[in-house]
CSV table of C-alpha atoms in Angstrom, one decimal:
chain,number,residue,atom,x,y,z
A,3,UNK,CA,112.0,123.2,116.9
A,4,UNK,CA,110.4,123.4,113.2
A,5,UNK,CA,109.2,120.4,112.2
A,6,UNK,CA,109.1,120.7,108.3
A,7,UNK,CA,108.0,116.9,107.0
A,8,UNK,CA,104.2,117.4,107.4
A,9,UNK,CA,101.6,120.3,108.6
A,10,UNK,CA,102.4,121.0,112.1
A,11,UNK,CA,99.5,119.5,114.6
A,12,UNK,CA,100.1,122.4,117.3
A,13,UNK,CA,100.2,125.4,114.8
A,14,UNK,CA,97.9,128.4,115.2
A,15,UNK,CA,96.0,127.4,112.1
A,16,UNK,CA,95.6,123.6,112.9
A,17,UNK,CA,93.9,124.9,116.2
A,18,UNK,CA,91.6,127.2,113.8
A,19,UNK,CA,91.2,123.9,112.0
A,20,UNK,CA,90.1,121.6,115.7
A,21,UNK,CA,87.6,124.8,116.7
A,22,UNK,CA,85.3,124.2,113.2
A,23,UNK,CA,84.9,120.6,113.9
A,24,UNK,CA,81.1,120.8,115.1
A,25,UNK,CA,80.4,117.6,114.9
A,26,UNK,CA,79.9,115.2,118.0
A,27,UNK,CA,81.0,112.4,117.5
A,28,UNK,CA,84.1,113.5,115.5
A,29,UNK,CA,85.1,115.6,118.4
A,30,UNK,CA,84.9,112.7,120.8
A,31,UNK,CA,86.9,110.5,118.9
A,32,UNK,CA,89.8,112.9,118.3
A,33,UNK,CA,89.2,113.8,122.1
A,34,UNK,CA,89.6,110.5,122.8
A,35,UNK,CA,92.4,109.3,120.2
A,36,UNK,CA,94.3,112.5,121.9
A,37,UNK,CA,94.0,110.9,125.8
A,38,UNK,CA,95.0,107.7,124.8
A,39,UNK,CA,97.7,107.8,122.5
A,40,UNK,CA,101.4,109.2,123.6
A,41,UNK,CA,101.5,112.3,121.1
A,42,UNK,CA,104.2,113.2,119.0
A,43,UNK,CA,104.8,115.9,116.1
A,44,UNK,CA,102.9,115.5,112.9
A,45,UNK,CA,101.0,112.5,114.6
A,46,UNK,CA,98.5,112.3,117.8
A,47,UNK,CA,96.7,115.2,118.5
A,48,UNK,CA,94.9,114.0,114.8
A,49,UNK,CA,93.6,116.1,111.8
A,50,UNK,CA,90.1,114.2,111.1
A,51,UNK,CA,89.0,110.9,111.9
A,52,UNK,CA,88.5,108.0,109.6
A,53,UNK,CA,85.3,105.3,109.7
A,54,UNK,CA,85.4,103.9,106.1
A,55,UNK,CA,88.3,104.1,102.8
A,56,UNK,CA,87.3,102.8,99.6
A,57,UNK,CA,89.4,103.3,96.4
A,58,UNK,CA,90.6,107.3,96.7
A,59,UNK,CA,88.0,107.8,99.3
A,60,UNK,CA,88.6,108.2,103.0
A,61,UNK,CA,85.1,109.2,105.4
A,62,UNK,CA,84.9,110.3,108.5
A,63,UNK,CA,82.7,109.6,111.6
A,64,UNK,CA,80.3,112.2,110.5
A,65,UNK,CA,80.0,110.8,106.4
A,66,UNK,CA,82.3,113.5,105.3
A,67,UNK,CA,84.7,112.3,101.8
A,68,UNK,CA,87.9,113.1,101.0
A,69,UNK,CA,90.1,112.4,98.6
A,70,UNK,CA,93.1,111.0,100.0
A,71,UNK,CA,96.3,112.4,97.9
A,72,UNK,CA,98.6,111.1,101.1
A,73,UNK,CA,97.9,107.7,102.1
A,74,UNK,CA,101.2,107.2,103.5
A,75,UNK,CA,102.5,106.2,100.4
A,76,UNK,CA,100.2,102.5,101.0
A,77,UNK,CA,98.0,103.4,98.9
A,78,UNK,CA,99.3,102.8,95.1
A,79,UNK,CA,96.0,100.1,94.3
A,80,UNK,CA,93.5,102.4,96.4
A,81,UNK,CA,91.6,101.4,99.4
A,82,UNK,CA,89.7,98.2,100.1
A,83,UNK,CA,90.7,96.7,96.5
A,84,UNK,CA,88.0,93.7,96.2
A,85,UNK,CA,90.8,91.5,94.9
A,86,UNK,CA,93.1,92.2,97.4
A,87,UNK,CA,90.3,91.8,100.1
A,88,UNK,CA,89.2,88.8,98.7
A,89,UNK,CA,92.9,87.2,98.5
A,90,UNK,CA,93.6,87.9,102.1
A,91,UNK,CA,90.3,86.2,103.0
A,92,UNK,CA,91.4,82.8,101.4
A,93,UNK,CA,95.1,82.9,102.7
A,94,UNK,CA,93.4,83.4,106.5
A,95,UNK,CA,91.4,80.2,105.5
A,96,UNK,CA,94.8,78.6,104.1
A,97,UNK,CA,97.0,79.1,106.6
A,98,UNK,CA,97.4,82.3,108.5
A,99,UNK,CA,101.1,82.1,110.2
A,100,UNK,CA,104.0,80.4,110.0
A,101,UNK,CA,106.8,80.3,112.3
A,102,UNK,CA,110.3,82.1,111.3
A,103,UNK,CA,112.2,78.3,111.1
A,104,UNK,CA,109.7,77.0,108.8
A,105,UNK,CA,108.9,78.0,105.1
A,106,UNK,CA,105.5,78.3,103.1
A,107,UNK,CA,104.6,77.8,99.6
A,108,UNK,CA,103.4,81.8,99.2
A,109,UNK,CA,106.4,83.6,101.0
A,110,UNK,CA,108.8,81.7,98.5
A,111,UNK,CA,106.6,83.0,96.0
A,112,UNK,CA,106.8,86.5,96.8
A,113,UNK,CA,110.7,86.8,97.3
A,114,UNK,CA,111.1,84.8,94.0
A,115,UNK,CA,108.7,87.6,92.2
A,116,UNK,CA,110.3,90.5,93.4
A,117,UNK,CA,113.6,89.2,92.3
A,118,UNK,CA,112.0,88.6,88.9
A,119,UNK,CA,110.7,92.3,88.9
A,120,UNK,CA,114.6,93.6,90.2
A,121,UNK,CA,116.4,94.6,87.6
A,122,UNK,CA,120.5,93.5,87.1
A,123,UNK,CA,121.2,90.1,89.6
A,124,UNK,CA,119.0,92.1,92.6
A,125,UNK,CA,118.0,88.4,94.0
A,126,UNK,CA,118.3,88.0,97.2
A,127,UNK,CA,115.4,89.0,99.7
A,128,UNK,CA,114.2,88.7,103.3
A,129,UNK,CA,110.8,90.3,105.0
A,130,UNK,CA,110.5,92.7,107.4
A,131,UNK,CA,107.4,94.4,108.9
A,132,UNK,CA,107.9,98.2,108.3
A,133,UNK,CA,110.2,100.4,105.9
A,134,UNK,CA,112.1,101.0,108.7
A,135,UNK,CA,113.6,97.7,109.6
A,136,UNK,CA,114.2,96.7,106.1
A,137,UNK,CA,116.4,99.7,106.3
A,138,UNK,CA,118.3,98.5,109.1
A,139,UNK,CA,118.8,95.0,107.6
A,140,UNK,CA,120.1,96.8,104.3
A,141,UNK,CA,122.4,98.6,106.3
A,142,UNK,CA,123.5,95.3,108.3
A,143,UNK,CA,123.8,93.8,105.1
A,144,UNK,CA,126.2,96.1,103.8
A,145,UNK,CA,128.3,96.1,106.6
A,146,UNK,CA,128.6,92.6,106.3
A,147,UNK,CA,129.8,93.2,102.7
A,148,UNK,CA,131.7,95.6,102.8
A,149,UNK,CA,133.7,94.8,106.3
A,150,UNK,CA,133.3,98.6,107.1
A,151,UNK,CA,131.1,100.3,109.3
A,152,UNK,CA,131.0,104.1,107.9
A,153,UNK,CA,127.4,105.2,105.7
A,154,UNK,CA,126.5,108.2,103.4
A,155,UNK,CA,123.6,109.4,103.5
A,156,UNK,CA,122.2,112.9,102.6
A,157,UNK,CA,120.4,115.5,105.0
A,158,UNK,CA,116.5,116.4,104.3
A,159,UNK,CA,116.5,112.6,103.8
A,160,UNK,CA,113.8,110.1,105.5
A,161,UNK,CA,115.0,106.3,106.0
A,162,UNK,CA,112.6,105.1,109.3
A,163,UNK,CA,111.9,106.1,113.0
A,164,UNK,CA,114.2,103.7,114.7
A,165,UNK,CA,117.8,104.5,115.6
A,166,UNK,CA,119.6,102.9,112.3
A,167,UNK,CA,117.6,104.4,110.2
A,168,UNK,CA,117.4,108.1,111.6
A,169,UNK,CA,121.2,108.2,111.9
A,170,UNK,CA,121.4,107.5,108.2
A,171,UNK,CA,117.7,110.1,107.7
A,172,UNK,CA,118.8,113.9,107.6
A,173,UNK,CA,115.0,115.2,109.1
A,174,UNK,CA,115.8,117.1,112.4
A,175,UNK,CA,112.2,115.4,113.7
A,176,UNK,CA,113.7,112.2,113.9
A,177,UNK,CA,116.8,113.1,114.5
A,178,UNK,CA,117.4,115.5,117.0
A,179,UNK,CA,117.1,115.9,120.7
A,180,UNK,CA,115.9,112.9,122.0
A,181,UNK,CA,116.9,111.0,119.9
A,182,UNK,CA,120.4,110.9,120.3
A,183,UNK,CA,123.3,109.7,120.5
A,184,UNK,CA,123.0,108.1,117.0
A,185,UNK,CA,125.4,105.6,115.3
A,186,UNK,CA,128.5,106.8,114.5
A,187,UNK,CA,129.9,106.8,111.1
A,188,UNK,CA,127.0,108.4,109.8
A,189,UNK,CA,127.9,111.1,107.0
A,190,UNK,CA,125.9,113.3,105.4
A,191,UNK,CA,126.1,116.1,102.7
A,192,UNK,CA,123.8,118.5,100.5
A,193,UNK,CA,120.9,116.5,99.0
A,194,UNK,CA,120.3,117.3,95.2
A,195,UNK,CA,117.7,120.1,95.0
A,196,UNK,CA,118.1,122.3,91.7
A,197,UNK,CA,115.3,124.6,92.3
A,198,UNK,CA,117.0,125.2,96.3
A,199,UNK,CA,121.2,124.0,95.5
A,200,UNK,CA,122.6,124.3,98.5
A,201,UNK,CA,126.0,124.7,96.2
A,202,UNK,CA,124.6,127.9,94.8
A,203,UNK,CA,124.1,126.6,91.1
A,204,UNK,CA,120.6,126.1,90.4
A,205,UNK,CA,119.8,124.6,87.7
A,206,UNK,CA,121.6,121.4,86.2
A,207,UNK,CA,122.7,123.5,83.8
A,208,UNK,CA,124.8,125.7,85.9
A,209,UNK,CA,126.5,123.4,88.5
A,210,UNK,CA,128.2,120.5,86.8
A,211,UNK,CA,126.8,118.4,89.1
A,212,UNK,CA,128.4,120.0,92.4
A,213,UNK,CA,126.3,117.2,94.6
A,214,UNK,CA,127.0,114.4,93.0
A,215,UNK,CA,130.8,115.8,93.1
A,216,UNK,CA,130.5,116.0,96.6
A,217,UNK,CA,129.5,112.3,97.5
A,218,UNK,CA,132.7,111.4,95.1
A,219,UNK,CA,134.7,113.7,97.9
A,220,UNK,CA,133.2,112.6,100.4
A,221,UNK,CA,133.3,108.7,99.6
A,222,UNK,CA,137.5,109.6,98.6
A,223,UNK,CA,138.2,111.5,102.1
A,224,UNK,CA,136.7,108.6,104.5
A,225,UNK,CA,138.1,106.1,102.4
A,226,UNK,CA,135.8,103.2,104.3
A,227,UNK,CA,132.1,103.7,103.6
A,228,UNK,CA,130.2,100.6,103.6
A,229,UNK,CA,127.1,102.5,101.7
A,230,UNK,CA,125.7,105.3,100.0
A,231,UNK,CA,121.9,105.2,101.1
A,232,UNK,CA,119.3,107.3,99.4
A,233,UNK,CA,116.0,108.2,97.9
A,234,UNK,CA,116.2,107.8,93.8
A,235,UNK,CA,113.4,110.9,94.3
A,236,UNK,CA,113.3,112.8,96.9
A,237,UNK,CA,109.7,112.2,98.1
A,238,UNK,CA,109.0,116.1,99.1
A,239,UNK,CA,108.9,115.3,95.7
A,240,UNK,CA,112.7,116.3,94.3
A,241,UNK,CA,113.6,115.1,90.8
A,242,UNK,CA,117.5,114.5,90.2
A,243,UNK,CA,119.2,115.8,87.7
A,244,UNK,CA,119.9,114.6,84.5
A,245,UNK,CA,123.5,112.1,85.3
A,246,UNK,CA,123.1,112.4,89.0
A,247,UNK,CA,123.1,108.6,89.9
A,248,UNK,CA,125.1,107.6,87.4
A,249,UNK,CA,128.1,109.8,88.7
A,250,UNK,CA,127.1,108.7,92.4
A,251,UNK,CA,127.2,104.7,91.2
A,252,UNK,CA,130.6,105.4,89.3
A,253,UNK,CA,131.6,107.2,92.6
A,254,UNK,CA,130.3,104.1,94.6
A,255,UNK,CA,132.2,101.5,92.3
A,256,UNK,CA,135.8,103.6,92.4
A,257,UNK,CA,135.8,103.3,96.4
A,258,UNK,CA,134.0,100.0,97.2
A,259,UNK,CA,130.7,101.5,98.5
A,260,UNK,CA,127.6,99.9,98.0
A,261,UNK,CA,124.5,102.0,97.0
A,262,UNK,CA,121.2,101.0,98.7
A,263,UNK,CA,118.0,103.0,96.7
A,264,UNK,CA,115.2,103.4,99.3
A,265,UNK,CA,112.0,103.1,97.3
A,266,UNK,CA,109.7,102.6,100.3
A,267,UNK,CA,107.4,105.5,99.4
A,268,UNK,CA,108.5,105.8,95.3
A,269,UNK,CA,108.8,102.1,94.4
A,270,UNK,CA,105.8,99.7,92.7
A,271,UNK,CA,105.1,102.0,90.1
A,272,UNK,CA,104.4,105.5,91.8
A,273,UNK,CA,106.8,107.1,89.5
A,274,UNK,CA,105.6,105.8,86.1
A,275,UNK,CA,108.4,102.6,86.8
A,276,UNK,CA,108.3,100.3,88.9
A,277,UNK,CA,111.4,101.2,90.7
A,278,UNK,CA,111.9,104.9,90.8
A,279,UNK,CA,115.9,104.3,90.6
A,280,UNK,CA,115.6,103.3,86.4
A,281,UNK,CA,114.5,106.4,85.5
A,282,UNK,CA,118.0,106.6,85.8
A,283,UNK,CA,119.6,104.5,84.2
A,284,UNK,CA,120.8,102.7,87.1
A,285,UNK,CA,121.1,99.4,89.6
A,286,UNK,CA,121.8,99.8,92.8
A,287,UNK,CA,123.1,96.8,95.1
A,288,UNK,CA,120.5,96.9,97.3
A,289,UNK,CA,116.7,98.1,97.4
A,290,UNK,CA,114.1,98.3,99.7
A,291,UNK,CA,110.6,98.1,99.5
A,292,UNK,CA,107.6,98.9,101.9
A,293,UNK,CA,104.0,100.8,102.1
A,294,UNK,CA,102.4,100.0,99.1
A,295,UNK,CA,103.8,96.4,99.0
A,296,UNK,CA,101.1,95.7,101.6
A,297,UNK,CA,98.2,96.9,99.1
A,298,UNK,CA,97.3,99.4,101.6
A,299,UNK,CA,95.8,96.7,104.5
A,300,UNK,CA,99.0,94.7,106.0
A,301,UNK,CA,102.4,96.0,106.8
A,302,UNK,CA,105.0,94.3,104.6
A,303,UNK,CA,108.6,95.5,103.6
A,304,UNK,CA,111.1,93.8,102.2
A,305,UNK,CA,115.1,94.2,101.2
A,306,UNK,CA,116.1,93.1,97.5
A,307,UNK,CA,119.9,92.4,97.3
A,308,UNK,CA,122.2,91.4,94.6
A,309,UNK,CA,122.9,87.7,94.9
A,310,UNK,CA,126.5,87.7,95.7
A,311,UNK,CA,125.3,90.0,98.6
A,312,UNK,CA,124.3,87.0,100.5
A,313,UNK,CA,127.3,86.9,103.0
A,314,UNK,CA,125.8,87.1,106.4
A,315,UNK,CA,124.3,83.3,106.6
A,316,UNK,CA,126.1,83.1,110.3
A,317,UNK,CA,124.4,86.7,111.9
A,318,UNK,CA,121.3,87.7,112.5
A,319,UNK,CA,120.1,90.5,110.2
A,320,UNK,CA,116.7,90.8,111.1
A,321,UNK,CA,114.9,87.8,112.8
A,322,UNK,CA,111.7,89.1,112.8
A,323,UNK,CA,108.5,87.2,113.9
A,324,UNK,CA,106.6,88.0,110.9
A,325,UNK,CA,109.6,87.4,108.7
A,326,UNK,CA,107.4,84.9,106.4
A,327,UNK,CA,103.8,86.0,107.1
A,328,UNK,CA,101.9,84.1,104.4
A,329,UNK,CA,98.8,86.4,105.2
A,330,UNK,CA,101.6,89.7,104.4
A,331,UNK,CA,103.1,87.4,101.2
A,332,UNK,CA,99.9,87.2,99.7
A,333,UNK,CA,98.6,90.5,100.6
A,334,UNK,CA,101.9,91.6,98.4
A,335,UNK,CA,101.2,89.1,95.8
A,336,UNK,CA,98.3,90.0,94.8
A,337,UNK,CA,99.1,94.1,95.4
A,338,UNK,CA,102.4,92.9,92.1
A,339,UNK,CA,99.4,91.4,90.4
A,340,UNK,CA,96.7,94.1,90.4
A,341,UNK,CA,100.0,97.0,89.8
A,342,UNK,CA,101.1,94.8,86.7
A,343,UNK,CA,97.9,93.1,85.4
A,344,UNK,CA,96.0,97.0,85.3
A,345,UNK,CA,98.8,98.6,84.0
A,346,UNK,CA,99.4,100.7,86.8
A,347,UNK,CA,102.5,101.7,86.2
A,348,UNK,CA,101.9,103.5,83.1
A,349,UNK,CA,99.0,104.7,84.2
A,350,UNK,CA,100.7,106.6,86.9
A,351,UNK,CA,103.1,107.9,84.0
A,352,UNK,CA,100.7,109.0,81.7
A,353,UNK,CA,97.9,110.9,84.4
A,354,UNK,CA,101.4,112.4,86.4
A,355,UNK,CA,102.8,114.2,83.1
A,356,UNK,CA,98.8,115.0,82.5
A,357,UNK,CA,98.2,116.6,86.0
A,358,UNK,CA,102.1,118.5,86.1
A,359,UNK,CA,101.5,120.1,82.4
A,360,UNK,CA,98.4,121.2,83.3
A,361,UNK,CA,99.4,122.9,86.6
A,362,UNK,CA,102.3,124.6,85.1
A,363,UNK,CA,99.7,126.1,82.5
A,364,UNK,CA,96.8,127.3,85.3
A,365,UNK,CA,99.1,128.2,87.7
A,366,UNK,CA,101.7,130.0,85.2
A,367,UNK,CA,100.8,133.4,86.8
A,368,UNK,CA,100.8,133.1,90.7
A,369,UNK,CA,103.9,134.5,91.9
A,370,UNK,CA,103.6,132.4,94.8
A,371,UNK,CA,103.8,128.9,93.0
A,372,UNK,CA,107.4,128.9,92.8
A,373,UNK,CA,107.9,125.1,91.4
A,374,UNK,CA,105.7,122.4,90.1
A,375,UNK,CA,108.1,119.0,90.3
A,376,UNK,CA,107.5,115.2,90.1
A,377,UNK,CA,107.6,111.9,88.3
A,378,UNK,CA,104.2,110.0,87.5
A,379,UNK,CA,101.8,110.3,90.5
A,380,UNK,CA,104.2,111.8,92.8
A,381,UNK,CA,103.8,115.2,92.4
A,382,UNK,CA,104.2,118.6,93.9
A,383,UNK,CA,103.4,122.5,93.9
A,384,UNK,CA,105.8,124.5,96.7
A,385,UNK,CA,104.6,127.7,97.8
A,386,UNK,CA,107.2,130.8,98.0
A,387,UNK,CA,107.5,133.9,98.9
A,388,UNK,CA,107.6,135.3,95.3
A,389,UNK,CA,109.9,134.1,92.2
A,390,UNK,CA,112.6,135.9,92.4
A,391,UNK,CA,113.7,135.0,96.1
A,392,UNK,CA,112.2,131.6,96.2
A,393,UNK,CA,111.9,132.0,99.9
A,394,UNK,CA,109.8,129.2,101.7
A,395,UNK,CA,106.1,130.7,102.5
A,396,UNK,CA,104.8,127.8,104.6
A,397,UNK,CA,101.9,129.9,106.3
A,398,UNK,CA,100.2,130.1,103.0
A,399,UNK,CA,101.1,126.6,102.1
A,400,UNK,CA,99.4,125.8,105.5
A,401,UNK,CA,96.3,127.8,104.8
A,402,UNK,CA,96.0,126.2,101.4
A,403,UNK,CA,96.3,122.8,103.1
A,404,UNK,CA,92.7,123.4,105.2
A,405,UNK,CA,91.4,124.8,102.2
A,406,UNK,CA,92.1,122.2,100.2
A,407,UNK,CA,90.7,120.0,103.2
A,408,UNK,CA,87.6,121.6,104.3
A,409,UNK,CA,86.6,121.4,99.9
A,410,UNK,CA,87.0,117.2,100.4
A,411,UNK,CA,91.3,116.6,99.3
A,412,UNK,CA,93.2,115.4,101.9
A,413,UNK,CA,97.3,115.4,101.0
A,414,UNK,CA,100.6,116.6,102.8
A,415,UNK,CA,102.7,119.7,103.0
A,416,UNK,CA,106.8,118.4,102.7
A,417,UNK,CA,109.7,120.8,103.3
A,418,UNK,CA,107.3,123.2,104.8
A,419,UNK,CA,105.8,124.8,102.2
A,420,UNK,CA,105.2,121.7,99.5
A,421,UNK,CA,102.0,120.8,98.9
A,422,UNK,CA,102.7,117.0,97.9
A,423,UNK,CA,100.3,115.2,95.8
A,424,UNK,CA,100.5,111.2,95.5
A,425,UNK,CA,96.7,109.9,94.4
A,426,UNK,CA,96.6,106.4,94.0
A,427,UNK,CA,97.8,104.8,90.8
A,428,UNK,CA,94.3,103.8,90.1
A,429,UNK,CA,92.4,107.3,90.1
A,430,UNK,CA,89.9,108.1,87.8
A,431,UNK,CA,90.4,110.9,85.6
A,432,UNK,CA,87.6,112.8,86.3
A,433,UNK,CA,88.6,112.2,90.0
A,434,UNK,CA,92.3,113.8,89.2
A,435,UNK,CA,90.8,116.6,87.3
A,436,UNK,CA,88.6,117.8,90.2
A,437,UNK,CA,91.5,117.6,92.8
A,438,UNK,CA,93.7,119.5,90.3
A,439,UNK,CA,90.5,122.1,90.6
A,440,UNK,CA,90.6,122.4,94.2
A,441,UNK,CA,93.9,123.1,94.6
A,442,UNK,CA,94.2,125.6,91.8
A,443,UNK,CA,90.8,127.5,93.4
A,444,UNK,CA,92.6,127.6,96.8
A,445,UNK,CA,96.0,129.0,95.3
A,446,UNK,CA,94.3,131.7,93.4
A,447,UNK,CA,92.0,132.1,96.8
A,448,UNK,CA,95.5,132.9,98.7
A,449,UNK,CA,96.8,135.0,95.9
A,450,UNK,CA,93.3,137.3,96.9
C-alpha cells in the first residue's frame, strides 16, 4: 500500500538517502535503532540520528545541524527551552508523582488554566499521556452525552494510533489491514479541500459549501451521531473555507451531535491563535490538546470539555497512571507561560503571513508549485504535476525533501507530495528567511 502521511522509509530514494551516510558512527546507530526496534512505515528503519536539540536545532551523531521544521508538532517553544528545563528540575525536587486517587497543588493548576484559556464554558478537563488517548476519552465522553454510539469523522483525517482513534482517523496507514476490525459506527465523508474538492467545485467560491452540506446529510440520514470529530485545519496543512464550521456547528446543534475540535498538532498558538478552531468563529463542545503542551520534553495531553459535559462521574473514561503527573502539569505550565508571556502566538501569525507572501512571490513561476496554504507557522508548498491538472507529483516532492535535508532543514512531506513546514513559534527571523531559501533553491533545482 501507499503510505501518503510522511516520506516513505523503504522508497528507492530514501535508500539513495541511507547509501550517502559515510559516517561511522551514524551508520551504527541507525544500524542498530533498525535491529532493535519493531519497524513500521514512516517510523523505524530511521532518516538521521539525533545526539543534541536546542531551540530550532536538531544534531546528529556526527555534529551535523538541521533545522527542524517537523518536530512532531512538540515543538511550538523550541528545544531545550532554559525555563522549561529549569521548571521541570524544581518540580522533580518538589514532588515527582502522585498517585491517580490523590490530587496536587500544580495539576489543579494546569486544568484550571486551560479552562481559563478555553473559550465559551469549555471547563472541564482530565490528563492523558498521548493525543491519542485524550481522543478516546473525548469520544467516551460524548457517548456518555449523548446516549448514542455513532461518530463523524472525515477521511484523510489523523486522530491517534490506537483502535478508537483510527476508526474515527481516515489515513489508510492506520487504518487498514491490520488493523481491523474497527469500531462500528464510524462514518466518514469528503474532508474540505478547495484546491483538491472531492465534490468537483474548487474553490469556495464555486461549491456553496458542498462538504459542509454533506456532514448536515449525513448527520440527518443516521439520525444518532454522538459526535462530529475533526481537525479545525487540516494539518497536511488544509485551510477551511470561509463559513465551513459554522455550517458544521449549526449542523451539529439541529441533530444533537457534539463537535470535538482536535488541536493536538494546531492548538497553543501554531496558527496565530491559540486554538486553531477561532479563526472561525466557533466553540466546539469538546477539545483536545497534546504535543506541544509538553514543551517538547514530557508527553502530556489533555481533553477540555464544556462543563455540563461532566456526566460520566460513575465510568471510567480514562484512568490513566499518569493522569495527574505534577512533573507533566508543570512541564505544561510553564510551556502556557513561555507561549503567552513571549507573545508567541502572534508571533507565529505575523512570521506565517511573512514566510506564505513571500513564497507565493519567489515561487510564482514554477509550474510545479501547485498551492502554497497555511495559517501562522503551519505552513505548506504541494508539488504537482503542472497547474492545470493539479496532479500529485510526490517523486519530486520526495527528491526535494533530501535536498532540503542534505542543505541542513529537516520537515515533512503530507498527502504525498506536501512539503509541510511548522518551525517553532520562536524562530528567529533570519533563521526563517534562510529555510524559506533552501527550499526555494531546491524547487527551482527540480524545475532544472
Amino acid at each position: 500500500m501507499q503510505h501518503t502521511e510522511g516520506e516513505a522509509n523503504t522508497s528507492a530514494a530514501r535508500a539513495e538517502w541511507d547509501a550517502r551516510e559515510g559516517d561511522g558512527r551514524a551508520r551504527d546507530l541507525l544500524g542498530r535503532d533498525a535491529g532493535a526496534f519493531l519497524h513500521q512505515s514512516l517510523s523505524s528503519p530511521c532518516v538521521a540520528t539525533i545526539a543534541k536539540a536546542e531551540g530550532i536545532w536538531i544534531e546528529d551523531v556526527a555534529g551535523r545541524r538541521y533545522m527542524d521544521f517537523h518536530g512532531n508538532s512538540v515543538h511550538h517553544v523550541g528545544y531545550g527551552h532554559p525555563r522549561l528545563v529549569a521548571a521541570i528540575k524544581e518540580q522533580l525536587d518538589a514532588l515527582s508523582f502522585s498517585p491517580r486517587r490523590f490530587t496536587n497543588d500544580v495539576s489543579v493548576a494546569l486544568a484550571e488554566r486551560l479552562g481559563a484559556i478555553a473559550p465559551g464554558d469549555l471547563g472541564k478537563v482530565l490528563f492523558t499521556t498521548g493525543g491519542s488517548d485524550a481522543n478516546e476519552v473525548a469520544l467516551r465522553l460524548a457517548r456518555a452525552a449523548t446516549g448514542r454510539f455513532k461518530t463523524l469523522s472525515f477521511w484523510d483525517s489523523f486522530h491517534g494510533a490506537g483502535f478508537g482513534a483510527a476508526s474515527v482517523g481516515g489515513e489508510a496507514t492506520f487504518r487498514s489491514h491490520i488493523a481491523g476490525p474497527l469500531l462500528p459506527g464510524a462514518e466518514h465523508v469528503a474532508p474540505f479541500h478547495c484546491y483538491h474538492c472531492a465534490y468537483g467545485h474548487p474553490g469556495p467560491q464555486n461549491c456553496g459549501l458542498a462538504c459542509a452540506s454533506m456532514v448536515d446529510y449525513v448527520l440527518g440520514r443516521e439520525g444518532d451521531v454522538a459526535a462530529v470529530i475533526a481537525e479545525p485545519m487540516r494539518a497536511v496543512p488544509v485551510v477551511p473555507p470561509p463559513g465551513y464550521w459554522q455550517a458544521v456547528r449549526a449542523a451539529c446543534n439541529r441533530h444533537g451531535a457534539l463537535l470535538i475540535m482536535d488541536e493536538i498538532p494546531t492548538g497553543l498558538g501554531k496558527t496565530g491563535e491559540m486554538f486553531a478552531f477561532q479563526h472561525d468563529g466557533i466553540v466546539p463542545d469538546i477539545v483536545t490538546l497534546g504535543k506541544a503542551l509538553g514543551g517538547g520534553i514530557l508527553p502530556i495531553a489533555a481533553v477540555v470539555a464544556r462543563r455540563d459535559l461532566d456526566v460520566a462521574g460513575d465510568f471510567a473514561l480514562g484512568h490513566y497512571t499518569h493522569e495527574k503527573n505534577p512533573v507533566t502539569a508543570r512541564a505544561a505550565l510553564t510551556t502556557l507561560d513561555i507561549i503567552e508571556e513571549e507573545g508567541l502566538v502572534e508571533r507565529a501569525a505575523r512570521l506565517g503571513t511573512r514566510a506564505m507572501d513571500r513564497l507565493r512571490d519567489t515561487l510564482r513561476d514554477q509550474a510545479m508549485v501547485g498551492d502554497i496554504r497555511g495559517r501562522g507557522l503551519m505552513f505548506g508548498v504541494e508539488i504537482v504535476t503542472d497547474r492545470d491538472t493539479r496532479a500529485p507529483d510526490p517523486a519530486r516532492a520526495e527528491a526535494i525533501y533530501y535536498a532540503c535535508l542534505a542543505e541542513g532543514l529537516s520537515f515533512k512531506i503530507s498527502a504525498g507530495n506536501v512539503l509541510t513546514l511548522s518551525p517553532p513559534l520562536t524562530i528567529a527571523e533570519a533563521d526563517l528567511d534562510a529555510a524559506l531559501g533552501i527550499v526555494e533553491t531546491a524547487i527551482r533545482d527540480q524545475a532544472g
